[in-house]
Amino acid sequence: MRKRFWKILCGPVLAAVLTACAGASDPGSQTAQQDPAEVMTDGPGSEQPPEQAGPDQAGQDQAGQDQTPAGDQTDGGAQTGPDTQQNAQPVLPQIDPDARYTLGSQFGSERVYVVDGYGSVQESFDLTELAARLREKGVNSESWFFRGMMDGICYYTSYEELGGGYGYRLYAVDPEDLQVQTVWTCDDGWWLDTVDLYNGKGYIVSSGDGFSSKETEFSKNPGSLTFSLKSSGLEAFLNASQGYYRQNYDASTGSYNSCSYTRLFDLAGYVVASKDDHLYAFDRNGTQTSLRAVDALKATVRGYDDAYIICCTYDEKTYTESAYYCYRVESSSSSAIPLPEEDMSFLAYADGALYLCGSSEKAYNQATHRVYRYDCASEEMILLYEETAVPGTQIQPGTESFRLLAGQPCFVGFDRDRLVWCLEQGAGADARVIRTECTARSLPAFLLGKVICDSREVLCPYCQTPMEKTYEECFVLDDAQSSHADLINMTLYENMQASIGEENGWMPESDEYCEDHREYPLQWCTTTDGYVQSAEIIDSRILTVEMTGYIYSGGAHGYPTRGQLVFDLETGEQLTIRDFYTGTEEDFRTLVAEKTRENYAGYEWEVNPYFAEDEDEVYSQAYDYAGFDTTQIEFTEDGAIIVYSPYEMGAYASGYIDVFIPYEELLGRSTLTDF
């Protein structure tokens, strides 16, 4: 198929040359298959819809509903869409029982699971525990980023000091005996693009000035934690495509996740690259061919292989993908893909199958997602499953961390008091979403109660364009946790309603701007989102409810929000720092300033997040901010955290700056309470 592609696009003379070259460089015409011993890491259950919030609606939210136990099969809620094939019989993927994959790192989980193609756990390990064991051995792995696991060896990258500057290193770690070996060090002035563990080998793509690139192949030597490195042999391609934007992403793992060029040449036989708004295909030898037929679609390439190129058009006003096209390599023809819904978003593409997501909202931020599969060969669109958002989870329903695992849709979904990795199998009436035993993240709030939500939308009185959209969540404490749960829940509910009713945007007083409202509705709308991050109990008596959020009102970025609500389970009373701290406010300000100065001194100059240029300046700034009513403080099991929001003490890019104060220093005791 790869040889046929070049004959079609390049003409008979050039194609003959490329065919001969392909025969020398490609071992056979079959698409390269993943080594069964290899574990890939790049990439990406039907809940009931949440009800509108009320303080006593215990039965109308997710936490109180029966969920199918992990590992069991649940009805994925799949219904054939209005424009989908009603009786289509999809070709389900053939699962290799010996293949192994990793789950966890794609979602930032602390635990990584090695699973087979059915989602059954073969082994797992805790990245935090592994890091702690390495520190005990004297290895500073705090800044390490987990890249994947292959043949029982974990691979990490670190951005660290190298000589006179900073750069990347790739490390290999044997989790059994904690051996650590440097695999690769980035050249001075270069940076790391991606690490791809593929077909039993590793590939490192790095870039330097002037769009120059390298791809280095590494393999573990038998019987030892040592490695052999060499060029992957793609210099001709990399030199010829220098100055082009190479689209080296593996579409089976979602949008724009980078992979090696070696993988792409195995999958497709070519790499798509763009320059000056034109698309080109490069072969291994660097021969360039213009993709004029694809260019004519005025679309963006989202995925490709040796048979099809999938592309879409993008509406810059609504930030949505408005149309999809399938270009057939063999026939040099293209056709629009019929969409069952408007504003469908790309999820993945592999082996002639395109995965798209359609969505609907019953209210702002209360969405239901429907996942479809389009078969490029049969031109059939099939609804696979649908999932509805669950308050308190902060995930995209049915599509969170979406990827294909053994050819099956895989995503993070809700299950009782945790988020788990899910697999979809089948389609239509036979669709099933299987919740695996692989935990992506625990949800402490659901161990103590429930989470409900409410939304509000304010329209322009002249053109009915949304000017404000607000979404807020509310934790509901279970009665079993406190005899004063009703009082606590009423306070939490009133706090949510106050946030819902607060006006955060500008309201027009005439129809002067209505034309702009209609043309750029997203830019004119202020969105305010508030989420329940967690709920925990300290000292068996103090309830803390963590809240996070985000406000966007135009511009380059929005503004994050963060806070904590604290309650006494014995009385139902809401508490503040005044209820715990016995010293004077002046003592408190001095302590906060001193601990902030200590935190400042703990940073290297190159990575210091503060605005202040020296310790005296940061002390003065912290002292001015501090106060019982002005300091943002969060209580934990071991101490308190002073929270500085973006722009308070550091740049927006620095994020929140947290300063930890042990209770011994803050309260003169080892615990939060003494009552």
mmCIF file of N, CA and C in Angstrom, residues 84-123:
data_model
loop_
_atom_site.group_PDB
_atom_site.id
_atom_site.type_symbol
_atom_site.label_atom_id
_atom_site.label_comp_id
_atom_site.label_asym_id
_atom_site.label_seq_id
_atom_site.Cartn_x
_atom_site.Cartn_y
_atom_site.Cartn_z
ATOM 1 N N THR A 84 -26.852 7.795 11.874
ATOM 2 C CA THR A 84 -25.888 6.711 11.856
ATOM 3 C C THR A 84 -26.489 5.494 11.192
ATOM 4 N N GLN A 85 -25.611 4.542 10.849
ATOM 5 C CA GLN A 85 -26.082 3.299 10.249
ATOM 6 C C GLN A 85 -26.792 2.473 11.311
ATOM 7 N N GLN A 86 -28.046 2.131 11.080
ATOM 8 C CA GLN A 86 -28.838 1.438 12.079
ATOM 9 C C GLN A 86 -28.409 -0.010 12.270
ATOM 10 N N ASN A 87 -28.024 -0.690 11.199
ATOM 11 C CA ASN A 87 -27.739 -2.110 11.285
ATOM 12 C C ASN A 87 -26.294 -2.432 10.945
ATOM 13 N N ALA A 88 -25.405 -1.464 11.129
ATOM 14 C CA ALA A 88 -24.012 -1.689 10.768
ATOM 15 C C ALA A 88 -23.391 -2.735 11.680
ATOM 16 N N GLN A 89 -22.549 -3.576 11.103
ATOM 17 C CA GLN A 89 -21.833 -4.579 11.860
ATOM 18 C C GLN A 89 -20.347 -4.224 11.840
ATOM 19 N N PRO A 90 -19.868 -3.515 12.860
ATOM 20 C CA PRO A 90 -18.477 -3.064 12.831
ATOM 21 C C PRO A 90 -17.509 -4.226 12.954
ATOM 22 N N VAL A 91 -16.367 -4.056 12.342
ATOM 23 C CA VAL A 91 -15.310 -5.047 12.497
ATOM 24 C C VAL A 91 -14.554 -4.718 13.782
ATOM 25 N N LEU A 92 -14.716 -5.550 14.800
ATOM 26 C CA LEU A 92 -14.092 -5.298 16.083
ATOM 27 C C LEU A 92 -12.616 -5.673 16.024
ATOM 28 N N PRO A 93 -11.771 -4.976 16.784
ATOM 29 C CA PRO A 93 -10.334 -5.240 16.728
ATOM 30 C C PRO A 93 -9.986 -6.631 17.239
ATOM 31 N N GLN A 94 -8.988 -7.235 16.614
ATOM 32 C CA GLN A 94 -8.467 -8.500 17.093
ATOM 33 C C GLN A 94 -7.453 -8.196 18.196
ATOM 34 N N ILE A 95 -7.679 -8.750 19.369
ATOM 35 C CA ILE A 95 -6.847 -8.435 20.527
ATOM 36 C C ILE A 95 -5.773 -9.495 20.699
ATOM 37 N N ASP A 96 -4.537 -9.041 20.733
ATOM 38 C CA ASP A 96 -3.401 -9.924 20.979
ATOM 39 C C ASP A 96 -3.306 -10.154 22.483
ATOM 40 N N PRO A 97 -3.528 -11.362 22.963
ATOM 41 C CA PRO A 97 -3.521 -11.600 24.415
ATOM 42 C C PRO A 97 -2.149 -11.397 25.050
ATOM 43 N N ASP A 98 -1.096 -11.400 24.243
ATOM 44 C CA ASP A 98 0.248 -11.246 24.794
ATOM 45 C C ASP A 98 0.731 -9.798 24.806
ATOM 46 N N ALA A 99 0.017 -8.905 24.138
ATOM 47 C CA ALA A 99 0.436 -7.503 24.101
ATOM 48 C C ALA A 99 0.210 -6.850 25.456
ATOM 49 N N ARG A 100 1.056 -5.890 25.794
ATOM 50 C CA ARG A 100 0.966 -5.195 27.069
ATOM 51 C C ARG A 100 0.975 -3.683 26.833
ATOM 52 N N TYR A 101 0.237 -2.973 27.679
ATOM 53 C CA TYR A 101 0.096 -1.524 27.552
ATOM 54 C C TYR A 101 0.173 -0.917 28.955
ATOM 55 N N THR A 102 0.480 0.369 29.021
ATOM 56 C CA THR A 102 0.447 1.041 30.316
ATOM 57 C C THR A 102 -0.708 2.023 30.370
ATOM 58 N N LEU A 103 -1.279 2.162 31.544
ATOM 59 C CA LEU A 103 -2.326 3.138 31.817
ATOM 60 C C LEU A 103 -1.939 3.891 33.079
ATOM 61 N N GLY A 104 -2.183 5.173 33.066
ATOM 62 C CA GLY A 104 -1.926 5.959 34.262
ATOM 63 C C GLY A 104 -1.155 7.220 33.990
ATOM 64 N N SER A 105 -0.028 7.108 33.294
ATOM 65 C CA SER A 105 0.802 8.289 33.072
ATOM 66 C C SER A 105 0.109 9.316 32.190
ATOM 67 N N GLN A 106 -0.806 8.868 31.307
ATOM 68 C CA GLN A 106 -1.506 9.799 30.422
ATOM 69 C C GLN A 106 -2.398 10.749 31.205
ATOM 70 N N PHE A 107 -2.853 10.332 32.403
ATOM 71 C CA PHE A 107 -3.746 11.142 33.222
ATOM 72 C C PHE A 107 -2.990 11.804 34.376
ATOM 73 N N GLY A 108 -1.695 11.558 34.459
ATOM 74 C CA GLY A 108 -0.919 12.111 35.559
ATOM 75 C C GLY A 108 -1.117 11.364 36.860
ATOM 76 N N SER A 109 -1.521 10.102 36.792
ATOM 77 C CA SER A 109 -1.769 9.313 37.989
ATOM 78 C C SER A 109 -0.462 8.933 38.670
ATOM 79 N N GLU A 110 -0.538 8.719 39.973
ATOM 80 C CA GLU A 110 0.639 8.301 40.716
ATOM 81 C C GLU A 110 0.915 6.813 40.523
ATOM 82 N N ARG A 111 -0.124 6.033 40.247
ATOM 83 C CA ARG A 111 0.061 4.601 40.033
ATOM 84 C C ARG A 111 -0.068 4.294 38.545
ATOM 85 N N VAL A 112 0.848 3.505 38.047
ATOM 86 C CA VAL A 112 0.858 3.090 36.651
ATOM 87 C C VAL A 112 0.540 1.599 36.590
ATOM 88 N N TYR A 113 -0.325 1.232 35.661
ATOM 89 C CA TYR A 113 -0.761 -0.155 35.508
ATOM 90 C C TYR A 113 -0.270 -0.705 34.176
ATOM 91 N N VAL A 114 0.163 -1.942 34.204
ATOM 92 C CA VAL A 114 0.464 -2.679 32.988
ATOM 93 C C VAL A 114 -0.691 -3.636 32.754
ATOM 94 N N VAL A 115 -1.368 -3.503 31.616
ATOM 95 C CA VAL A 115 -2.582 -4.276 31.357
ATOM 96 C C VAL A 115 -2.458 -5.006 30.030
ATOM 97 N N ASP A 116 -3.338 -6.016 29.847
ATOM 98 C CA ASP A 116 -3.438 -6.651 28.540
ATOM 99 C C ASP A 116 -4.505 -5.936 27.723
ATOM 100 N N GLY A 117 -4.791 -6.442 26.543
ATOM 101 C CA GLY A 117 -5.744 -5.784 25.664
ATOM 102 C C GLY A 117 -7.171 -5.799 26.154
ATOM 103 N N TYR A 118 -7.456 -6.573 27.208
ATOM 104 C CA TYR A 118 -8.794 -6.619 27.788
ATOM 105 C C TYR A 118 -8.911 -5.726 29.024
ATOM 106 N N GLY A 119 -7.829 -5.046 29.380
ATOM 107 C CA GLY A 119 -7.836 -4.162 30.535
ATOM 108 C C GLY A 119 -7.522 -4.855 31.838
ATOM 109 N N SER A 120 -7.160 -6.140 31.811
ATOM 110 C CA SER A 120 -6.821 -6.867 33.037
ATOM 111 C C SER A 120 -5.415 -6.481 33.489
ATOM 112 N N VAL A 121 -5.282 -6.185 34.776
ATOM 113 C CA VAL A 121 -4.008 -5.736 35.322
ATOM 114 C C VAL A 121 -3.029 -6.902 35.412
ATOM 115 N N GLN A 122 -1.864 -6.714 34.820
ATOM 116 C CA GLN A 122 -0.793 -7.700 34.894
ATOM 117 C C GLN A 122 0.211 -7.343 35.987
ATOM 118 N N GLU A 123 0.469 -6.077 36.155
ATOM 119 C CA GLU A 123 1.304 -5.587 37.241
ATOM 120 C C GLU A 123 1.064 -4.090 37.373
#
